[in-house]
Each structure stands twice: as C-alpha cells, then as structure tokens.
Short mmCIF file of C-alpha atoms in Angstrom, two decimals:
data_model
loop_
_atom_site.label_atom_id
_atom_site.label_comp_id
_atom_site.label_asym_id
_atom_site.label_seq_id
_atom_site.Cartn_x
_atom_site.Cartn_y
_atom_site.Cartn_z
CA MET A 1 -20.30 -24.03 3.77
CA ASN A 2 -20.26 -24.72 0.03
CA GLU A 3 -21.71 -21.31 -0.82
CA ARG A 4 -21.15 -20.25 -4.27
CA ILE A 5 -18.85 -17.09 -4.59
CA LEU A 6 -18.45 -15.26 -7.87
CA VAL A 7 -14.97 -13.30 -8.29
CA VAL A 8 -14.71 -11.05 -11.14
CA ASP A 9 -11.39 -9.09 -11.53
CA ASP A 10 -9.20 -8.76 -14.54
CA GLU A 11 -5.95 -9.02 -12.39
CA GLU A 12 -5.38 -12.56 -12.11
CA ASP A 13 -3.08 -12.36 -9.19
CA ILE A 14 -5.85 -10.85 -7.17
CA ALA A 15 -8.63 -13.08 -8.35
CA GLY A 16 -6.11 -16.13 -7.68
CA LEU A 17 -5.46 -15.03 -4.10
CA LEU A 18 -9.08 -14.49 -3.49
CA GLU A 19 -9.80 -17.78 -4.81
CA ILE A 20 -7.22 -19.45 -2.39
CA TYR A 21 -8.51 -17.84 0.87
CA LEU A 22 -12.12 -18.30 -0.03
CA THR A 23 -11.69 -21.86 -1.04
CA ASN A 24 -9.63 -22.48 2.12
CA ASP A 25 -12.66 -21.31 3.92
CA GLY A 26 -14.87 -23.84 2.38
CA PHE A 27 -16.35 -21.82 -0.37
CA LYS A 28 -16.82 -22.69 -4.05
CA VAL A 29 -15.20 -20.09 -6.16
CA SER A 30 -15.86 -19.28 -9.81
CA LYS A 31 -13.46 -16.57 -11.48
CA PHE A 32 -14.10 -14.36 -14.28
CA CYS A 33 -12.11 -11.63 -15.85
CA ASP A 34 -14.80 -9.85 -17.69
CA GLY A 35 -18.30 -8.75 -17.04
CA ALA A 36 -20.17 -10.58 -19.78
CA SER A 37 -18.75 -13.94 -19.06
CA ALA A 38 -19.61 -13.48 -15.19
CA LEU A 39 -23.11 -12.14 -16.13
CA ALA A 40 -23.56 -15.31 -18.30
CA TRP A 41 -22.60 -17.56 -15.25
CA VAL A 42 -24.89 -15.95 -13.14
CA GLU A 43 -27.84 -16.29 -15.36
CA SER A 44 -27.17 -19.75 -15.70
CA HIS A 45 -25.76 -20.88 -12.30
CA GLY A 46 -26.55 -18.20 -9.91
CA ALA A 47 -24.34 -17.54 -7.00
CA ASP A 48 -24.68 -16.81 -3.17
CA LEU A 49 -22.44 -13.74 -3.40
CA ALA A 50 -20.28 -11.75 -5.62
CA LEU A 51 -17.31 -9.87 -5.45
CA LEU A 52 -16.86 -7.44 -8.31
CA ASP A 53 -13.92 -5.26 -9.53
CA VAL A 54 -15.21 -1.87 -10.73
CA MET A 55 -12.46 -1.83 -13.56
CA LEU A 56 -13.14 -4.52 -15.99
CA PRO A 57 -12.31 -4.67 -19.76
CA ASP A 58 -15.77 -4.86 -21.37
CA MET A 59 -17.96 -3.09 -18.74
CA ASP A 60 -17.38 -1.41 -15.45
CA GLY A 61 -18.36 -2.86 -12.22
CA PHE A 62 -21.30 -0.50 -12.00
CA GLN A 63 -22.87 -1.83 -15.14
CA LEU A 64 -22.38 -5.31 -14.15
CA VAL A 65 -24.24 -4.48 -10.57
CA ARG A 66 -27.07 -2.98 -12.35
CA ALA A 67 -27.57 -6.02 -14.73
CA ILE A 68 -27.27 -8.61 -11.83
CA ARG A 69 -29.74 -6.54 -9.68
CA ARG A 70 -32.36 -6.87 -12.45
CA GLU A 71 -33.16 -10.42 -11.51
CA HIS A 72 -30.85 -11.23 -8.53
CA PHE A 73 -30.60 -10.10 -4.90
CA PHE A 74 -27.70 -12.08 -3.30
CA PRO A 75 -25.06 -10.01 -1.68
CA ILE A 76 -22.51 -7.93 -3.80
CA ILE A 77 -19.29 -6.76 -2.62
CA MET A 78 -17.26 -3.99 -4.68
CA LEU A 79 -13.73 -4.22 -5.00
CA THR A 80 -11.85 -1.00 -6.40
CA ALA A 81 -8.54 1.12 -6.42
CA ARG A 82 -10.85 4.02 -6.60
CA LEU A 83 -11.08 6.05 -3.42
CA SER A 84 -13.44 8.98 -4.04
CA ASP A 85 -16.87 8.86 -2.10
CA GLN A 86 -18.70 9.48 -5.30
CA ASP A 87 -17.63 6.06 -6.49
CA LYS A 88 -18.65 4.41 -3.35
CA ILE A 89 -22.02 5.86 -3.38
CA MET A 90 -22.44 5.20 -7.13
CA GLY A 91 -21.97 1.42 -6.33
CA LEU A 92 -24.08 1.26 -3.07
CA THR A 93 -26.77 3.15 -4.82
CA LEU A 94 -26.87 0.75 -7.77
CA GLY A 95 -27.59 -2.06 -5.22
CA ALA A 96 -23.98 -3.20 -4.02
CA ASP A 97 -23.96 -4.14 -0.25
CA ASP A 98 -20.45 -3.59 0.71
CA TYR A 99 -17.47 -1.79 -0.96
CA ILE A 100 -13.59 -2.70 -0.33
CA THR A 101 -10.80 -0.59 -1.39
CA LYS A 102 -7.46 -2.00 -3.03
CA PRO A 103 -5.02 -2.96 -1.67
CA PHE A 104 -6.79 -5.10 0.93
CA ASN A 105 -6.08 -7.85 3.21
CA PRO A 106 -7.63 -11.09 1.94
CA LEU A 107 -8.53 -12.05 5.48
CA GLU A 108 -10.66 -8.94 5.74
CA VAL A 109 -12.30 -9.69 2.28
CA ALA A 110 -13.19 -13.24 3.74
CA ALA A 111 -14.42 -11.92 6.85
CA ARG A 112 -16.75 -9.34 4.95
CA VAL A 113 -18.00 -12.27 2.75
CA LYS A 114 -18.86 -14.24 5.78
CA THR A 115 -20.70 -11.36 7.58
CA GLN A 116 -22.83 -10.60 4.29
CA LEU A 117 -23.69 -14.27 3.95
CA ARG A 118 -24.74 -14.61 7.59
CA ARG A 119 -27.15 -11.53 7.25
CA TYR A 120 -28.50 -12.66 3.89
CA THR A 121 -29.25 -16.21 5.51
CA ARG A 122 -30.69 -14.71 8.54
CA TYR A 123 -33.32 -12.48 6.58
CA ASN A 124 -34.11 -15.16 4.10
CA ARG A 125 -34.55 -18.07 6.18
CA GLN A 126 -37.94 -19.74 6.60
CA SER A 127 -38.85 -19.99 10.18
CA GLY A 128 -41.33 -22.32 12.07
CA GLY A 129 -42.53 -19.46 14.20
CA GLU A 130 -39.92 -19.34 16.95
CA ASP A 131 -39.42 -15.53 16.69
CA VAL A 132 -43.33 -15.27 17.20
CA GLN A 133 -43.26 -17.40 20.37
CA GLY A 134 -40.39 -15.59 21.76
CA GLY A 135 -42.63 -12.33 21.59
CA GLU A 136 -40.78 -10.69 18.82
CA ALA A 137 -42.26 -8.81 15.78
CA VAL A 138 -42.13 -10.83 12.53
CA GLU A 139 -44.22 -8.11 10.27
CA HIS A 140 -44.83 -4.48 10.30
CA ASP A 141 -47.44 -2.59 8.39
CA VAL A 142 -46.75 1.10 8.26
CA ARG A 143 -49.77 2.68 6.16
CA GLY A 144 -49.54 0.08 3.36
CA LEU A 145 -45.90 -0.73 3.47
CA VAL A 146 -45.70 -4.35 4.73
CA ILE A 147 -42.34 -6.11 5.71
CA ASN A 148 -42.00 -9.69 6.92
CA ARG A 149 -38.87 -10.81 8.47
CA LEU A 150 -39.81 -14.39 8.11
CA THR A 151 -40.54 -14.44 4.47
CA HIS A 152 -38.02 -11.70 3.42
CA ARG A 153 -40.92 -9.89 1.70
CA CYS A 154 -41.84 -6.40 1.44
CA ALA A 155 -44.82 -5.03 -0.28
CA LEU A 156 -46.24 -1.59 -0.99
CA TYR A 157 -49.98 -1.30 -1.31
CA GLY A 158 -50.03 -5.00 -2.29
CA GLN A 159 -47.13 -4.81 -5.00
CA GLU A 160 -44.00 -6.71 -4.02
CA VAL A 161 -40.84 -4.41 -3.49
CA ALA A 162 -37.63 -6.15 -4.39
CA LEU A 163 -34.91 -5.45 -1.85
CA THR A 164 -31.50 -6.66 -1.30
CA PRO A 165 -30.53 -8.22 1.91
CA ILE A 166 -28.99 -4.62 3.05
CA GLU A 167 -31.86 -2.81 1.86
CA PHE A 168 -34.16 -5.09 3.77
CA SER A 169 -32.03 -4.96 6.90
CA VAL A 170 -32.16 -1.17 6.79
CA LEU A 171 -35.89 -0.85 6.49
CA TRP A 172 -36.55 -3.60 8.98
CA GLU A 173 -34.47 -1.94 11.64
CA LEU A 174 -36.38 1.51 11.03
CA CYS A 175 -39.71 -0.20 11.26
CA GLN A 176 -38.69 -1.99 14.25
CA ARG A 177 -38.15 1.24 15.80
CA ARG A 178 -41.22 3.20 14.22
CA GLY A 179 -41.55 6.49 15.96
CA GLN A 180 -37.94 6.81 17.17
CA VAL A 181 -35.09 8.71 15.29
CA VAL A 182 -32.28 6.43 14.48
CA SER A 183 -28.93 8.05 14.08
CA SER A 184 -26.79 6.84 10.95
CA GLU A 185 -24.14 5.71 13.39
CA LYS A 186 -26.50 3.49 15.10
CA LEU A 187 -28.28 2.19 11.85
CA PHE A 188 -24.73 1.32 10.34
CA GLU A 189 -23.57 -0.61 13.45
CA MET A 190 -27.04 -2.60 13.78
CA VAL A 191 -26.98 -3.57 9.92
CA TRP A 192 -23.45 -3.83 8.82
CA GLY A 193 -22.14 -4.92 12.31
CA GLU A 194 -19.17 -2.78 12.10
CA LYS A 195 -18.08 0.29 13.94
CA PHE A 196 -19.21 3.66 12.04
CA LEU A 197 -16.55 5.78 10.94
CA ASP A 198 -16.77 9.68 10.22
CA ASN A 199 -18.00 10.74 6.57
CA ASN A 200 -19.29 7.38 5.74
CA ASN A 201 -21.97 7.77 3.18
CA THR A 202 -23.03 4.14 3.13
CA VAL A 203 -26.36 4.65 5.10
CA MET A 204 -27.23 7.82 2.94
CA ALA A 205 -26.76 5.68 -0.16
CA HIS A 206 -28.86 2.86 0.92
CA ILE A 207 -31.76 5.05 2.12
CA ALA A 208 -31.79 6.98 -1.03
CA ARG A 209 -32.06 3.44 -2.86
CA LEU A 210 -34.98 2.56 -0.51
CA ARG A 211 -36.77 5.75 -1.17
CA GLU A 212 -36.33 5.21 -5.13
CA LYS A 213 -37.79 1.66 -4.77
CA LEU A 214 -40.76 2.94 -2.68
CA GLY A 215 -41.55 5.89 -5.07
CA GLU A 216 -40.88 8.44 -2.55
CA PRO A 217 -40.24 12.07 -3.39
CA PRO A 218 -36.97 13.18 -2.16
CA ARG A 219 -38.32 16.39 -0.57
CA LYS A 220 -41.37 14.86 1.08
CA PRO A 221 -40.98 11.34 1.48
CA LYS A 222 -43.98 9.59 3.19
CA PHE A 223 -42.19 6.73 4.99
CA ILE A 224 -38.46 7.17 5.54
CA LYS A 225 -37.96 10.80 6.81
CA THR A 226 -34.68 12.55 7.61
CA VAL A 227 -34.27 14.41 10.94
CA TRP A 228 -31.41 16.64 10.04
CA GLY A 229 -28.56 16.39 12.00
CA VAL A 230 -29.98 13.42 14.14
CA GLY A 231 -30.85 10.51 11.72
CA TYR A 232 -33.85 8.71 10.13
CA THR A 233 -37.26 7.63 11.17
CA ILE A 234 -40.35 6.03 10.09
CA GLU A 235 -43.37 7.86 11.86
#
C-alpha cells in the first residue's frame, strides 16, 4: 500500500494503537499530538489520509480540518468522544469525510481508512478511456456546472470548484441520476458503501457543503434541490 496516514491524537495510547494496526496493513503512519505540528507536516510532506481527534491541546480538530482544506483534499476521518449530532455535522460541513466515535474498534478504523482511500483513488485516477468505451458517462454538464469523473474536476461557469472526494462522489451520483429523486438512504449507501442508519445527518451536511461551494441560496438552490420527505435531485 505505502499510503501515508496522518494520525493526530493527544492520547498516546490511542495514537500508538492506530499506528500498530495501520502499519500492519502496510500504511506509513506519521503521529502527532497537536494540531500545529500536524499542519506543518502536511504542508511540507502531504498525506494520503488523516485521522484527526477533535480535542487537541492547541486547536480543536475542527480548526485543523478547516486549515487543511484550504489547500488539500485528501480524505479526513474525525475521531472523537463527542456523541452529539451537532459536532458530527460541524466536522462534515467543514470538510471531513467520515466520523468515528470513541471508544472504537481499531479494525473498524482500518476498514474505514481503506474504504476512503479506495474511493479517493477511484475518483482521482487518470483513465485511458475504458469507461467511455464501456458506454458509461464520464462527464456531465448541467447548465454550466461541469463535472468529469476521469479528471476528478468540477467547474461552475468555467471556474474550478475544489471538492473533497466525498463531495465529488455525492455530486457525481446526483448528476448520474439527473431528473430522478435520490433518497438520503440510497445516496449514503452508494457513496459511503455502508448501510444507512436512522437519524444519520451525514448526507445533509455534505449537501449543505456542496451548496455553499456552488454559491447556492439555501431557499432557492439552482442545482441541488430538496424534495421534502423524499430526497435530493438535480433537474
């Protein structure tokens, strides 16, 4: 594998446990106990995925996510003992891709890491056109909103829109089903590859983030529309 995983947690036992499991799976792990050191590492070395604790001594994980997302779009998984939906929505809205609450099974964390990396690789790969030859669409143009699966690029009226892998996946799945209403449950299972659970606000948070990046007014969005009680659609 050799993917570079950033682990940021001020609890040394937890960081060490994650390092053991991820290293055993073939990942290269860099551990930090504070946000400033982790951010400096990302700026100089980069990363393929980050596992970030919310509670850090110098800055909280939300601030760290915001700082990373200014320049980087690799997957981010939040780790926290907080259980409130508001905290989860906050992290996802700022650009996190997944959220795991403590205490957790390190095997589950490793599995989530692999899932995020597979999705990131799939949507960022450069292809020789096999999907085109197979008859599958590789680009959608919705009234000036252009999204291309091969180049993993999205543009609005010619201006590039920087999307995280999850945001790209959500938008792509909606564009693929243009004119159809896609339920939150179906969208979650298609993008995250897991069974949807009741009261899961993950999809809603990512839709809100996408609308913000597309400059959509909350009450009258032009692209991603809500069909109340049913789901979301791009007409």
